[in-house]
Tab-separated table of C-alpha atoms in Angstrom:
chain	number	residue	atom	x	y	z
A	1	GLU	CA	30.304	-151.875	-138.994
A	2	GLY	CA	29.236	-150.571	-142.406
A	3	SER	CA	28.150	-147.151	-141.117
A	4	ASP	CA	28.795	-143.835	-142.891
A	5	VAL	CA	30.615	-142.578	-139.788
A	6	ARG	CA	33.006	-145.526	-139.813
A	7	ALA	CA	33.790	-144.952	-143.511
A	8	ARG	CA	34.369	-141.251	-142.829
A	9	MET	CA	36.799	-141.980	-139.994
A	10	ILE	CA	38.804	-144.280	-142.257
A	11	GLU	CA	39.002	-141.453	-144.806
A	12	TYR	CA	40.181	-139.059	-142.090
A	13	GLY	CA	42.796	-141.616	-141.043
A	14	LYS	CA	44.382	-141.421	-144.497
A	15	LEU	CA	45.173	-137.744	-143.843
A	16	PHE	CA	47.459	-138.470	-140.888
A	17	ASP	CA	50.178	-140.882	-139.780
A	18	GLU	CA	47.798	-142.223	-137.126
A	19	LEU	CA	44.224	-141.501	-136.039
A	20	HIS	CA	43.083	-142.569	-132.557
A	21	ILE	CA	39.407	-142.026	-131.692
A	22	VAL	CA	38.105	-142.164	-128.114
A	23	ILE	CA	34.337	-142.650	-127.946
A	24	PHE	CA	32.031	-142.173	-124.964
A	25	SER	CA	30.121	-145.431	-124.417
A	26	GLN	CA	28.312	-147.182	-121.579
A	27	GLY	CA	29.248	-150.790	-120.827
A	28	GLY	CA	29.852	-153.201	-123.664
A	29	GLN	CA	33.125	-153.713	-125.443
A	30	ARG	CA	36.319	-152.420	-123.820
A	31	GLU	CA	38.885	-153.571	-126.388
A	32	ARG	CA	40.438	-151.281	-128.971
A	33	VAL	CA	38.973	-151.660	-132.475
A	34	GLN	CA	41.193	-151.287	-135.542
A	35	LEU	CA	39.321	-149.707	-138.458
A	36	SER	CA	42.259	-149.605	-140.878
A	37	THR	CA	46.037	-149.905	-140.802
A	38	ASN	CA	46.397	-146.620	-138.897
A	39	THR	CA	42.925	-145.827	-137.514
A	40	PHE	CA	41.863	-147.075	-134.069
A	41	VAL	CA	38.765	-146.671	-131.883
A	42	TYR	CA	38.721	-146.889	-128.077
A	43	PRO	CA	35.313	-147.173	-126.324
A	44	THR	CA	35.291	-145.846	-122.768
A	45	ALA	CA	32.872	-148.650	-121.719
A	46	SER	CA	31.959	-146.481	-118.724
A	47	ARG	CA	29.695	-147.622	-115.884
A	48	SER	CA	27.585	-144.504	-116.420
A	49	LYS	CA	27.694	-141.174	-118.255
A	50	PHE	CA	29.151	-139.579	-115.110
A	51	PHE	CA	32.434	-141.405	-115.780
A	52	TYR	CA	32.761	-140.514	-119.473
A	53	VAL	CA	35.267	-137.691	-118.948
A	54	ARG	CA	37.373	-139.569	-116.384
A	55	ASP	CA	37.564	-142.720	-118.499
A	56	ALA	CA	38.304	-140.839	-121.727
A	57	VAL	CA	41.141	-138.921	-120.041
A	58	ARG	CA	42.617	-142.212	-118.813
A	59	ILE	CA	42.496	-143.752	-122.307
A	60	GLY	CA	43.727	-140.567	-123.970
A	61	ALA	CA	46.694	-140.336	-121.596
A	62	GLY	CA	47.885	-143.740	-122.732
A	63	ILE	CA	47.731	-142.622	-126.354
A	64	VAL	CA	49.325	-139.163	-126.295
A	65	ALA	CA	52.012	-139.797	-123.677
A	66	SER	CA	54.461	-140.835	-126.408
A	67	GLY	CA	54.200	-137.378	-128.015
A	68	GLY	CA	53.713	-136.213	-131.579
A	69	PHE	CA	49.944	-135.790	-131.343
A	70	VAL	CA	47.328	-133.103	-131.930
A	71	ILE	CA	44.020	-133.464	-130.084
A	72	THR	CA	40.765	-132.476	-131.795
A	73	THR	CA	37.457	-132.605	-129.925
A	74	GLN	CA	34.013	-132.691	-131.504
A	75	ASP	CA	32.651	-130.017	-129.146
A	76	PRO	CA	33.793	-127.567	-126.430
A	77	PHE	CA	31.742	-129.392	-123.783
A	78	GLU	CA	32.335	-132.900	-122.392
A	79	THR	CA	34.768	-134.003	-125.123
A	80	GLY	CA	36.364	-130.567	-124.973
A	81	LEU	CA	36.968	-131.040	-121.257
A	82	VAL	CA	38.807	-134.292	-121.986
A	83	GLY	CA	40.914	-132.574	-124.631
A	84	MET	CA	41.724	-129.646	-122.356
A	85	ARG	CA	42.903	-131.899	-119.514
A	86	LEU	CA	45.104	-133.953	-121.836
A	87	SER	CA	46.454	-130.826	-123.530
A	88	LYS	CA	47.509	-129.309	-120.201
A	89	ARG	CA	48.931	-132.536	-118.801
A	90	PHE	CA	51.038	-133.492	-121.828
A	91	ASN	CA	51.504	-130.088	-123.500
A	92	VAL	CA	49.691	-131.354	-126.615
A	93	PRO	CA	48.171	-128.836	-129.102
A	94	LEU	CA	44.367	-128.629	-128.797
A	95	HIS	CA	41.966	-128.119	-131.713
A	96	VAL	CA	38.279	-127.714	-130.810
A	97	GLN	CA	35.359	-128.098	-133.204
A	98	ILE	CA	32.031	-126.313	-132.757
A	99	HIS	CA	29.103	-127.890	-134.605
A	100	THR	CA	26.221	-126.213	-132.788
A	101	ASP	CA	25.227	-122.607	-132.158
A	102	PHE	CA	25.863	-122.937	-128.432
A	103	LEU	CA	25.657	-119.172	-127.804
A	104	SER	CA	22.096	-119.033	-129.124
A	105	PRO	CA	19.652	-118.054	-126.356
A	106	TYR	CA	17.628	-121.127	-127.297
A	107	PHE	CA	20.555	-123.462	-126.553
A	108	VAL	CA	21.013	-122.356	-122.958
A	109	HIS	CA	18.114	-124.100	-121.251
A	110	GLY	CA	18.315	-126.597	-118.429
A	111	ILE	CA	21.100	-127.130	-115.912
A	112	LEU	CA	23.224	-129.324	-118.199
A	113	ASN	CA	23.528	-126.742	-120.980
A	114	HIS	CA	24.334	-124.012	-118.458
A	115	VAL	CA	27.184	-126.197	-117.184
A	116	ARG	CA	28.295	-126.842	-120.779
A	117	LEU	CA	28.395	-123.114	-121.475
A	118	ALA	CA	30.664	-122.569	-118.460
A	119	VAL	CA	32.924	-125.463	-119.517
A	120	SER	CA	33.160	-124.109	-123.074
A	121	LYS	CA	34.714	-120.839	-121.878
A	122	LYS	CA	37.632	-122.690	-120.269
A	123	VAL	CA	38.041	-125.180	-123.123
A	124	LEU	CA	38.035	-122.576	-125.910
A	125	GLY	CA	40.484	-120.442	-123.959
A	126	GLN	CA	42.903	-123.397	-123.901
A	127	ALA	CA	42.481	-124.231	-127.613
A	128	ARG	CA	45.176	-123.213	-130.075
A	129	ALA	CA	42.762	-123.459	-133.001
A	130	ILE	CA	38.966	-123.521	-133.255
A	131	ARG	CA	36.865	-124.844	-136.129
A	132	THR	CA	33.299	-123.562	-136.556
A	133	VAL	CA	30.927	-124.896	-139.195
A	134	SER	CA	29.297	-121.556	-140.035
A	135	GLU	CA	30.081	-117.865	-140.056
A	136	ARG	CA	27.138	-117.372	-137.699
A	137	ILE	CA	28.925	-119.348	-134.963
A	138	ARG	CA	32.310	-117.715	-135.585
A	139	ALA	CA	30.784	-114.216	-135.427
A	140	SER	CA	29.147	-115.037	-132.075
A	141	LEU	CA	32.499	-115.776	-130.399
A	142	ALA	CA	34.407	-113.259	-128.296
A	143	PRO	CA	37.083	-111.350	-130.292
A	144	GLU	CA	40.018	-113.230	-128.728
A	145	LEU	CA	38.418	-116.568	-129.695
A	146	ARG	CA	37.312	-115.360	-133.117
A	147	ALA	CA	40.963	-114.596	-133.918
A	148	LYS	CA	41.865	-118.296	-133.754
A	149	ALA	CA	38.622	-119.603	-135.277
A	150	SER	CA	38.050	-120.742	-138.841
A	151	VAL	CA	34.876	-121.530	-140.784
A	152	LEU	CA	34.916	-125.032	-142.237
A	153	PRO	CA	31.393	-126.044	-143.349
A	154	ILE	CA	30.242	-129.639	-143.279
A	155	PHE	CA	30.816	-131.502	-146.529
A	156	SER	CA	27.887	-132.417	-148.722
A	157	ASP	CA	28.349	-133.959	-152.156
A	158	ILE	CA	26.241	-131.417	-154.016
A	159	GLU	CA	27.006	-132.739	-157.495
A	160	ALA	CA	25.998	-136.251	-156.393
A	161	ILE	CA	22.693	-134.851	-155.073
A	162	LYS	CA	21.998	-133.206	-158.420
A	163	ARG	CA	22.688	-136.508	-160.201
A	164	THR	CA	20.646	-138.655	-157.790
A	165	PRO	CA	17.579	-140.024	-159.611
A	166	ILE	CA	14.114	-139.814	-158.135
A	167	LEU	CA	13.243	-143.202	-156.680
A	168	PRO	CA	9.860	-144.453	-157.938
A	169	ASP	CA	8.639	-145.321	-154.430
A	170	ALA	CA	9.943	-142.041	-152.968
A	171	ASN	CA	8.185	-139.608	-155.298
A	172	LEU	CA	5.949	-137.511	-153.058
A	173	ARG	CA	3.788	-136.416	-156.004
A	174	THR	CA	2.774	-139.968	-156.847
A	175	LYS	CA	2.714	-141.056	-153.200
A	176	TYR	CA	0.326	-138.246	-152.220
A	177	PRO	CA	-1.720	-137.481	-155.370
A	178	GLN	CA	-4.343	-135.660	-153.286
A	179	PHE	CA	-1.911	-132.751	-152.813
A	180	ARG	CA	-1.238	-130.275	-155.608
A	181	ARG	CA	1.586	-128.687	-153.624
A	182	ILE	CA	3.769	-130.284	-150.993
A	183	VAL	CA	5.738	-128.830	-148.089
A	184	LEU	CA	8.449	-131.091	-146.697
A	185	VAL	CA	9.989	-131.178	-143.213
A	186	ALA	CA	12.840	-133.647	-142.672
A	187	SER	CA	14.215	-133.570	-139.161
A	188	ARG	CA	14.736	-135.330	-135.880
A	189	LEU	CA	11.475	-134.842	-134.007
A	190	SER	CA	12.878	-133.181	-130.892
A	191	LYS	CA	12.096	-129.947	-129.059
A	192	GLU	CA	14.972	-127.884	-130.480
A	193	LYS	CA	13.706	-128.578	-134.035
A	194	ASP	CA	10.372	-126.951	-133.088
A	195	ILE	CA	8.226	-128.954	-135.514
A	196	ARG	CA	5.167	-127.736	-133.606
A	197	THR	CA	5.723	-124.254	-135.041
A	198	ALA	CA	6.129	-125.780	-138.521
A	199	ILE	CA	2.697	-127.423	-138.209
A	200	THR	CA	1.131	-124.214	-136.873
A	201	ALA	CA	2.621	-122.075	-139.665
A	202	PHE	CA	1.648	-124.578	-142.343
A	203	THR	CA	-1.950	-124.729	-141.082
A	204	ARG	CA	-2.209	-120.943	-141.387
A	205	ALA	CA	-0.557	-120.760	-144.816
A	206	ALA	CA	-2.630	-123.650	-146.181
A	207	LYS	CA	-5.851	-121.662	-145.733
A	208	ASP	CA	-4.884	-119.659	-148.812
A	209	HIS	CA	-3.432	-122.660	-150.627
A	210	PRO	CA	-5.996	-125.462	-150.794
A	211	HIS	CA	-4.912	-128.977	-151.733
A	212	THR	CA	-1.500	-128.380	-150.138
A	213	GLY	CA	-0.038	-130.999	-147.821
A	214	LEU	CA	2.723	-131.118	-145.204
A	215	ILE	CA	4.904	-134.229	-145.118
A	216	ILE	CA	7.022	-134.659	-141.969
A	217	VAL	CA	9.864	-137.166	-142.323
A	218	GLY	CA	11.638	-138.216	-139.154
A	219	ASP	CA	11.531	-139.880	-135.776
A	220	GLY	CA	12.241	-138.724	-132.255
A	221	PRO	CA	10.866	-138.218	-128.752
A	222	GLU	CA	8.250	-135.660	-129.842
A	223	LYS	CA	6.626	-137.780	-132.555
A	224	GLN	CA	3.468	-138.858	-130.697
A	225	LYS	CA	2.839	-135.347	-129.372
A	226	LEU	CA	3.278	-133.883	-132.841
A	227	GLU	CA	0.933	-136.428	-134.423
A	228	HIS	CA	-1.702	-135.556	-131.821
A	229	PHE	CA	-1.140	-131.816	-132.332
A	230	ALA	CA	-1.439	-132.107	-136.126
A	231	LYS	CA	-4.650	-134.106	-135.786
A	232	LYS	CA	-6.044	-131.549	-133.352
A	233	LEU	CA	-5.463	-128.715	-135.832
A	234	GLY	CA	-7.159	-130.735	-138.541
A	235	GLY	CA	-4.449	-129.926	-141.059
A	236	ARG	CA	-3.374	-131.927	-144.068
A	237	VAL	CA	-0.293	-133.380	-142.359
A	238	GLU	CA	1.272	-136.778	-143.052
A	239	PHE	CA	4.126	-138.432	-141.125
A	240	GLU	CA	6.797	-140.598	-142.736
A	241	PRO	CA	9.512	-142.569	-140.898
A	242	TRP	CA	13.115	-141.433	-141.159
A	243	ALA	CA	14.586	-142.327	-144.558
A	244	ASP	CA	18.024	-143.104	-145.933
A	245	HIS	CA	19.865	-140.383	-147.842
A	246	ALA	CA	18.865	-141.394	-151.379
A	247	ARG	CA	15.207	-141.586	-150.403
A	248	LEU	CA	15.369	-138.253	-148.621
A	249	ILE	CA	16.877	-136.575	-151.690
A	250	SER	CA	13.989	-137.978	-153.758
A	251	TYR	CA	11.551	-136.436	-151.288
A	252	MET	CA	13.352	-133.095	-151.611
A	253	LYS	CA	13.230	-133.245	-155.405
A	254	THR	CA	9.479	-133.918	-155.465
A	255	CYS	CA	8.235	-131.276	-153.025
A	256	ASP	CA	7.560	-127.572	-153.599
A	257	VAL	CA	8.974	-126.114	-150.378
A	258	PHE	CA	11.455	-127.424	-147.814
A	259	LEU	CA	10.603	-126.031	-144.366
A	260	LEU	CA	13.032	-125.818	-141.439
A	261	THR	CA	11.919	-124.280	-138.133
A	262	SER	CA	14.812	-125.125	-135.776
A	263	LEU	CA	15.442	-122.969	-132.715
A	264	TYR	CA	19.192	-123.210	-133.403
A	265	GLU	CA	21.526	-125.011	-135.796
A	266	GLY	CA	25.268	-124.994	-136.132
A	267	TYR	CA	25.094	-125.534	-139.862
A	268	GLY	CA	21.886	-127.265	-140.937
A	269	LEU	CA	23.060	-129.802	-143.530
A	270	SER	CA	19.553	-130.471	-144.820
A	271	MET	CA	19.329	-126.866	-146.083
A	272	PRO	CA	22.148	-126.978	-148.666
A	273	GLU	CA	20.951	-130.447	-149.660
A	274	ALA	CA	17.414	-129.150	-150.280
A	275	HIS	CA	18.918	-126.162	-152.105
A	276	ALA	CA	20.898	-128.523	-154.372
A	277	ALA	CA	17.782	-130.638	-154.937
A	278	GLY	CA	16.079	-127.554	-156.379
A	279	THR	CA	13.271	-126.987	-153.883
A	280	THR	CA	12.463	-123.563	-152.421
A	281	LEU	CA	13.740	-123.134	-148.880
A	282	VAL	CA	11.815	-121.471	-146.025
A	283	ALA	CA	13.730	-121.416	-142.745
A	284	THR	CA	14.310	-119.759	-139.430
A	285	ALA	CA	17.447	-117.620	-139.155
A	286	VAL	CA	19.751	-120.415	-138.011
A	287	GLY	CA	22.898	-122.072	-139.360
A	288	ILE	CA	23.539	-121.058	-142.964
A	289	ALA	CA	19.883	-120.269	-143.759
A	290	GLY	CA	20.703	-116.624	-144.479
A	291	GLU	CA	23.097	-117.645	-147.255
A	292	LEU	CA	20.557	-119.893	-148.982
A	293	ALA	CA	17.019	-118.632	-148.359
A	294	ARG	CA	15.613	-115.405	-149.767
A	295	GLU	CA	13.658	-114.729	-146.573
A	296	THR	CA	14.173	-116.031	-143.031
A	297	CYS	CA	12.190	-115.638	-139.827
A	298	ALA	CA	13.059	-115.545	-136.152
A	299	PRO	CA	12.658	-118.905	-134.374
A	300	ARG	CA	9.140	-119.537	-133.016
A	301	ASP	CA	7.668	-116.704	-135.143
A	302	ALA	CA	4.801	-118.726	-136.588
A	303	SER	CA	3.199	-115.648	-138.185
A	304	CYS	CA	6.328	-114.752	-140.161
A	305	ILE	CA	6.921	-118.385	-141.148
A	306	ALA	CA	3.295	-118.746	-142.307
A	307	LEU	CA	3.534	-115.556	-144.384
A	308	THR	CA	6.857	-116.568	-145.944
A	309	LEU	CA	5.626	-120.102	-146.589
A	310	GLY	CA	2.541	-118.742	-148.318
A	311	LYS	CA	4.684	-116.545	-150.571
A	312	ALA	CA	6.923	-119.470	-151.435
A	313	LEU	CA	3.935	-121.669	-152.300
A	314	GLY	CA	2.684	-118.871	-154.531
A	315	GLY	CA	5.997	-118.745	-156.381
A	316	ALA	CA	6.879	-115.245	-155.153
A	317	PHE	CA	10.586	-116.069	-154.727
A	318	LYS	CA	13.236	-118.738	-155.206
A	319	ASN	CA	16.442	-119.498	-153.297
A	320	ARG	CA	19.533	-117.331	-153.251
A	321	PRO	CA	22.316	-118.494	-155.566
A	322	TYR	CA	25.019	-120.187	-153.528
A	323	ALA	CA	28.578	-121.265	-154.352
A	324	TYR	CA	29.350	-124.489	-152.518
A	325	PRO	CA	32.747	-124.303	-150.801
A	326	TYR	CA	34.228	-127.634	-151.953
A	327	ALA	CA	34.656	-128.862	-155.509
A	328	SER	CA	35.037	-132.463	-154.316
A	329	LYS	CA	35.268	-134.639	-151.218
A	330	GLN	CA	39.063	-134.667	-151.609
A	331	ALA	CA	39.086	-130.862	-151.484
A	332	TYR	CA	37.118	-131.004	-148.231
A	333	LEU	CA	39.441	-133.622	-146.717
A	334	GLU	CA	42.477	-131.489	-147.550
A	335	ALA	CA	40.800	-128.451	-145.945
A	336	TYR	CA	39.988	-130.562	-142.872
A	337	LYS	CA	43.620	-131.606	-142.505
A	338	ARG	CA	44.842	-128.002	-142.901
A	339	ASP	CA	42.399	-126.834	-140.263
A	340	ILE	CA	43.547	-129.320	-137.630
A	341	SER	CA	47.173	-128.609	-138.522
A	342	ARG	CA	46.640	-124.964	-137.520
A	343	ALA	CA	46.946	-126.136	-133.906
A	344	LEU	CA	50.627	-126.905	-134.589
A	345	GLU	CA	51.400	-123.323	-135.595
């Protein structure tokens, strides 16, 4: 209730006659939830994660059996498997979305992701249309899959970001007056974001840039380890809890460099947002970094990141100019509808 995701689903519902959303969930509510006149949500209320696919297929079968539907799945993995089974059983067109760079060598670690990679080959082969969020992902697909894949980036209201005022209590320059220059990291603190390399690279670059601080905004399973690591290096590193969007934009507008060191990203929404906020971007070669940043580095290459970060702090370069793909949210919604409708062709 009141979430951005809920509001977005209601907007998507306006594009179609009906929108039915099946959500993986453990326990809790089993009843269908009506979000708007034509938008409905069905929790699987599964006993455990092992029953997600089975329960979602059962619910989905009751929805699509009457015909007239297109199925879109948020990934080619578990939800893709549900979509594939329903598509085969009821001869329903399948549209699959890819939001992560799943063919990156850094993605395929652990048994679960190896299984997901195997599942994705079957699911994408069954799909009539595929949506990727970046050209990087589309280019990584096999030729027969690339032929039915589109690039539909994630929407970000760039003009709204430019107009967003700096919040008085979210101005990093007044919040941290001891720093003359500020590097900002805003990310979930998890292993694939590789914040450890960000701290290492910053510590090296800061040797030539005294009175420079690193502000890390976010929460996640790695937070305590990262705080200990930063303290061990003795760097000028401060941690801030995760912030709402307006506050985060204020942080971006009052730092000198936005640093992203992810091992892989499908798109990397924070990068175009930082670009729109006017801060210099230093990033690993993931998502759409190559279209925004003047220089990128390979993931985990702390030496390259430190060198590039030092150049950015010294004002040696600015971002690449970038034309945002959507003039408005309505333009994005219309593109979203057209993309799903490709599965009917």
